């Protein structure tokens, strides 16, 4: 079974770019504002992985079978290794990982608290929707980063196998009882709403990060482009939900 | 800071043994009773690792700092990789991992339910006491296994770093407030009691495993030796508790 693609309408190719996207970390980081933005990004991503680890480990308890539980535990361990890669990079560039993560802890904790799944299927939909949106977002941003940071960000976004597993289980559940689809579609909408509201809070709070997002430092990002980015992400989400048998 | 040793009064050396402990898996497993006992052992160990993963991931939520949380998540991921090694071995010897684990799920789940830590320090003491006792027990058993199973069992019991981390944190907490020591000593006694009571249930339920333990199939284990083994494990526990600043 195929996992629907990530946002396929990829951002403008950066091969012609003359700025950050062609530079390595050492060159790009000479700009303190760019450096601060990347530290924010890595901190947010690291805390996100740690929170994802916790969430998946927690959801593993809802698993109906021992095999399902092992599958979720495996994903959780994969998230933890991403977390390790990110914190190692922060340490390597002389940043304290905890300090870099802390500004994002509240927004991510709040998101998870507001969207605690009440059963196994809600947990799977959340893992799938949450990771897909986060992955789309970071892929968009990655295209505008220096070459070293870009390859790190892309490597930790490598598919950890959530997609296929969740899609298969959720489809089977809807097939067995079509009413499940309506409930999960509502749930997916709520997840998207909460994710956007927390993302807005983060952007409002973190100057360096949001300046990068709206074109202050990295290549080719202006306010109109941010709008298009959100359209692409929302569209990809809609397609994924349809593939799952849910109206988004 | 040193972690106190595991049971130092090691079981009788098996170098002179002419039985199972000198054979490889292929030879030893020709005896169906031995084979069944090892499958039981690997199943119990695998479920134990999965349950330990869940417990550590759960306890990570109680962590007072982000750094402590990351430390517990790291241990949880290490347990998960042990789980993977064990289930891979079960698959390699044509056993279904889930079927091998299932007989032990209830005892381990009950143990964890009966001993849910109410705070961060109780969680650390539990991780330390539980892993140490389990590790002592499996080391004793390992000496009596075929060479292939022995090296697997010993490799998954490799220190995942719980010891030093827990010892350091618990000692510091007792130093800061000596009354904490009394409460944690009681807690450690309760953990030991629950562990023994669940272990007895498992031994009573699983014929192949208990026959191996009392000398039916593997080398040199008779009822008197089992008694001595429990003495060694209890003694090692007492020493560890003293090193932690707790009267056992």
PDB file of N, CA and C in Angstrom, chain A residues 72-118:
ATOM      1  N   UNK A  72       4.604   0.569  17.363  1.00  0.00           N
ATOM      2  CA  UNK A  72       4.654   1.958  17.836  1.00  0.00           C
ATOM      3  C   UNK A  72       5.923   2.242  18.640  1.00  0.00           C
ATOM      4  N   UNK A  73       6.343   1.246  19.411  1.00  0.00           N
ATOM      5  CA  UNK A  73       7.575   1.419  20.188  1.00  0.00           C
ATOM      6  C   UNK A  73       8.759   1.616  19.240  1.00  0.00           C
ATOM      7  N   UNK A  74       8.732   0.923  18.116  1.00  0.00           N
ATOM      8  CA  UNK A  74       9.795   1.046  17.121  1.00  0.00           C
ATOM      9  C   UNK A  74       9.849   2.461  16.547  1.00  0.00           C
ATOM     10  N   UNK A  75       8.679   3.000  16.239  1.00  0.00           N
ATOM     11  CA  UNK A  75       8.629   4.378  15.733  1.00  0.00           C
ATOM     12  C   UNK A  75       9.147   5.346  16.794  1.00  0.00           C
ATOM     13  N   UNK A  76       8.753   5.115  18.034  1.00  0.00           N
ATOM     14  CA  UNK A  76       9.195   5.996  19.115  1.00  0.00           C
ATOM     15  C   UNK A  76      10.723   5.981  19.211  1.00  0.00           C
ATOM     16  N   UNK A  77      11.315   4.793  19.116  1.00  0.00           N
ATOM     17  CA  UNK A  77      12.776   4.698  19.197  1.00  0.00           C
ATOM     18  C   UNK A  77      13.420   5.435  18.022  1.00  0.00           C
ATOM     19  N   UNK A  78      12.790   5.364  16.831  1.00  0.00           N
ATOM     20  CA  UNK A  78      13.328   6.080  15.668  1.00  0.00           C
ATOM     21  C   UNK A  78      13.295   7.586  15.906  1.00  0.00           C
ATOM     22  N   UNK A  79      12.200   8.080  16.493  1.00  0.00           N
ATOM     23  CA  UNK A  79      12.114   9.518  16.798  1.00  0.00           C
ATOM     24  C   UNK A  79      13.214   9.902  17.782  1.00  0.00           C
ATOM     25  N   UNK A  80      13.450   9.019  18.744  1.00  0.00           N
ATOM     26  CA  UNK A  80      14.493   9.346  19.717  1.00  0.00           C
ATOM     27  C   UNK A  80      15.851   9.478  19.044  1.00  0.00           C
ATOM     28  N   UNK A  81      16.133   8.653  18.052  1.00  0.00           N
ATOM     29  CA  UNK A  81      17.428   8.758  17.383  1.00  0.00           C
ATOM     30  C   UNK A  81      17.530  10.033  16.550  1.00  0.00           C
ATOM     31  N   UNK A  82      16.417  10.488  16.022  1.00  0.00           N
ATOM     32  CA  UNK A  82      16.415  11.802  15.356  1.00  0.00           C
ATOM     33  C   UNK A  82      16.733  12.904  16.368  1.00  0.00           C
ATOM     34  N   UNK A  83      16.095  12.795  17.510  1.00  0.00           N
ATOM     35  CA  UNK A  83      16.358  13.749  18.593  1.00  0.00           C
ATOM     36  C   UNK A  83      17.858  13.783  18.911  1.00  0.00           C
ATOM     37  N   UNK A  84      18.471  12.613  18.989  1.00  0.00           N
ATOM     38  CA  UNK A  84      19.909  12.547  19.283  1.00  0.00           C
ATOM     39  C   UNK A  84      20.743  13.234  18.205  1.00  0.00           C
ATOM     40  N   UNK A  85      20.399  12.996  16.937  1.00  0.00           N
ATOM     41  CA  UNK A  85      21.152  13.634  15.856  1.00  0.00           C
ATOM     42  C   UNK A  85      21.088  15.148  15.961  1.00  0.00           C
ATOM     43  N   UNK A  86      19.881  15.652  16.272  1.00  0.00           N
ATOM     44  CA  UNK A  86      19.689  17.104  16.336  1.00  0.00           C
ATOM     45  C   UNK A  86      20.427  17.716  17.523  1.00  0.00           C
ATOM     46  N   UNK A  87      20.354  17.056  18.676  1.00  0.00           N
ATOM     47  CA  UNK A  87      21.041  17.624  19.848  1.00  0.00           C
ATOM     48  C   UNK A  87      22.559  17.510  19.675  1.00  0.00           C
ATOM     49  N   UNK A  88      23.013  16.446  18.992  1.00  0.00           N
ATOM     50  CA  UNK A  88      24.456  16.352  18.726  1.00  0.00           C
ATOM     51  C   UNK A  88      24.913  17.504  17.837  1.00  0.00           C
ATOM     52  N   UNK A  89      24.096  17.850  16.852  1.00  0.00           N
ATOM     53  CA  UNK A  89      24.464  18.972  15.994  1.00  0.00           C
ATOM     54  C   UNK A  89      24.497  20.273  16.786  1.00  0.00           C
ATOM     55  N   UNK A  90      23.504  20.483  17.620  1.00  0.00           N
ATOM     56  CA  UNK A  90      23.492  21.705  18.437  1.00  0.00           C
ATOM     57  C   UNK A  90      24.762  21.780  19.286  1.00  0.00           C
ATOM     58  N   UNK A  91      25.131  20.665  19.891  1.00  0.00           N
ATOM     59  CA  UNK A  91      26.352  20.640  20.702  1.00  0.00           C
ATOM     60  C   UNK A  91      27.578  20.936  19.832  1.00  0.00           C
ATOM     61  N   UNK A  92      27.580  20.352  18.638  1.00  0.00           N
ATOM     62  CA  UNK A  92      28.732  20.534  17.741  1.00  0.00           C
ATOM     63  C   UNK A  92      28.915  22.005  17.335  1.00  0.00           C
ATOM     64  N   UNK A  93      27.814  22.767  17.288  1.00  0.00           N
ATOM     65  CA  UNK A  93      27.952  24.189  16.935  1.00  0.00           C
ATOM     66  C   UNK A  93      27.940  25.054  18.211  1.00  0.00           C
ATOM     67  N   UNK A  94      28.333  24.419  19.335  1.00  0.00           N
ATOM     68  CA  UNK A  94      28.493  25.135  20.611  1.00  0.00           C
ATOM     69  C   UNK A  94      27.213  25.736  21.159  1.00  0.00           C
ATOM     70  N   UNK A  95      26.111  25.056  20.937  1.00  0.00           N
ATOM     71  CA  UNK A  95      24.857  25.513  21.536  1.00  0.00           C
ATOM     72  C   UNK A  95      24.402  24.462  22.547  1.00  0.00           C
ATOM     73  N   UNK A  96      23.823  24.933  23.636  1.00  0.00           N
ATOM     74  CA  UNK A  96      23.321  24.019  24.652  1.00  0.00           C
ATOM     75  C   UNK A  96      21.949  23.521  24.180  1.00  0.00           C
ATOM     76  N   UNK A  97      21.810  22.212  23.901  1.00  0.00           N
ATOM     77  CA  UNK A  97      20.536  21.709  23.359  1.00  0.00           C
ATOM     78  C   UNK A  97      19.325  22.098  24.200  1.00  0.00           C
ATOM     79  N   UNK A  98      19.456  21.990  25.525  1.00  0.00           N
ATOM     80  CA  UNK A  98      18.306  22.292  26.378  1.00  0.00           C
ATOM     81  C   UNK A  98      17.858  23.738  26.197  1.00  0.00           C
ATOM     82  N   UNK A  99      18.824  24.652  26.153  1.00  0.00           N
ATOM     83  CA  UNK A  99      18.488  26.062  25.974  1.00  0.00           C
ATOM     84  C   UNK A  99      17.823  26.299  24.620  1.00  0.00           C
ATOM     85  N   UNK A 100      18.288  25.566  23.606  1.00  0.00           N
ATOM     86  CA  UNK A 100      17.704  25.736  22.267  1.00  0.00           C
ATOM     87  C   UNK A 100      16.277  25.181  22.205  1.00  0.00           C
ATOM     88  N   UNK A 101      16.018  24.128  22.976  1.00  0.00           N
ATOM     89  CA  UNK A 101      14.694  23.487  22.920  1.00  0.00           C
ATOM     90  C   UNK A 101      13.648  24.207  23.767  1.00  0.00           C
ATOM     91  N   UNK A 102      14.098  24.739  24.889  1.00  0.00           N
ATOM     92  CA  UNK A 102      13.166  25.251  25.881  1.00  0.00           C
ATOM     93  C   UNK A 102      12.104  26.232  25.333  1.00  0.00           C
ATOM     94  N   UNK A 103      12.473  27.156  24.440  1.00  0.00           N
ATOM     95  CA  UNK A 103      11.448  28.098  23.962  1.00  0.00           C
ATOM     96  C   UNK A 103      10.268  27.423  23.251  1.00  0.00           C
ATOM     97  N   UNK A 104      10.451  26.171  22.826  1.00  0.00           N
ATOM     98  CA  UNK A 104       9.399  25.511  22.053  1.00  0.00           C
ATOM     99  C   UNK A 104       8.649  24.458  22.853  1.00  0.00           C
ATOM    100  N   UNK A 105       9.124  24.213  24.074  1.00  0.00           N
ATOM    101  CA  UNK A 105       8.536  23.140  24.880  1.00  0.00           C
ATOM    102  C   UNK A 105       7.053  23.399  25.164  1.00  0.00           C
ATOM    103  N   UNK A 106       6.725  24.638  25.526  1.00  0.00           N
ATOM    104  CA  UNK A 106       5.349  24.908  25.941  1.00  0.00           C
ATOM    105  C   UNK A 106       4.362  24.713  24.796  1.00  0.00           C
ATOM    106  N   UNK A 107       4.698  25.268  23.631  1.00  0.00           N
ATOM    107  CA  UNK A 107       3.774  25.157  22.494  1.00  0.00           C
ATOM    108  C   UNK A 107       3.551  23.696  22.120  1.00  0.00           C
ATOM    109  N   UNK A 108       4.645  22.898  22.107  1.00  0.00           N
ATOM    110  CA  UNK A 108       4.497  21.492  21.726  1.00  0.00           C
ATOM    111  C   UNK A 108       3.783  20.690  22.806  1.00  0.00           C
ATOM    112  N   UNK A 109       4.110  20.977  24.066  1.00  0.00           N
ATOM    113  CA  UNK A 109       3.409  20.294  25.162  1.00  0.00           C
ATOM    114  C   UNK A 109       1.922  20.631  25.139  1.00  0.00           C
ATOM    115  N   UNK A 110       1.618  21.911  24.926  1.00  0.00           N
ATOM    116  CA  UNK A 110       0.207  22.322  24.865  1.00  0.00           C
ATOM    117  C   UNK A 110      -0.512  21.617  23.722  1.00  0.00           C
ATOM    118  N   UNK A 111       0.152  21.568  22.569  1.00  0.00           N
ATOM    119  CA  UNK A 111      -0.463  20.880  21.427  1.00  0.00           C
ATOM    120  C   UNK A 111      -0.805  19.438  21.804  1.00  0.00           C
ATOM    121  N   UNK A 112       0.158  18.754  22.402  1.00  0.00           N
ATOM    122  CA  UNK A 112      -0.098  17.348  22.739  1.00  0.00           C
ATOM    123  C   UNK A 112      -1.153  17.196  23.829  1.00  0.00           C
ATOM    124  N   UNK A 113      -1.179  18.151  24.762  1.00  0.00           N
ATOM    125  CA  UNK A 113      -2.184  18.082  25.817  1.00  0.00           C
ATOM    126  C   UNK A 113      -3.584  18.330  25.251  1.00  0.00           C
ATOM    127  N   UNK A 114      -3.675  19.289  24.345  1.00  0.00           N
ATOM    128  CA  UNK A 114      -4.976  19.614  23.744  1.00  0.00           C
ATOM    129  C   UNK A 114      -5.489  18.499  22.840  1.00  0.00           C
ATOM    130  N   UNK A 115      -4.587  17.666  22.369  1.00  0.00           N
ATOM    131  CA  UNK A 115      -4.987  16.666  21.382  1.00  0.00           C
ATOM    132  C   UNK A 115      -4.585  15.249  21.825  1.00  0.00           C
ATOM    133  N   UNK A 116      -4.829  14.963  23.108  1.00  0.00           N
ATOM    134  CA  UNK A 116      -4.552  13.602  23.592  1.00  0.00           C
ATOM    135  C   UNK A 116      -5.564  12.652  22.968  1.00  0.00           C
ATOM    136  N   UNK A 117      -5.121  11.657  22.227  1.00  0.00           N
ATOM    137  CA  UNK A 117      -6.062  10.750  21.568  1.00  0.00           C
ATOM    138  C   UNK A 117      -6.835   9.930  22.603  1.00  0.00           C
ATOM    139  N   UNK A 118      -8.120   9.704  22.325  1.00  0.00           N
ATOM    140  CA  UNK A 118      -8.904   8.944  23.295  1.00  0.00           C
ATOM    141  C   UNK A 118      -8.915   7.455  22.967  1.00  0.00           C
TER     142      UNK A 118
END
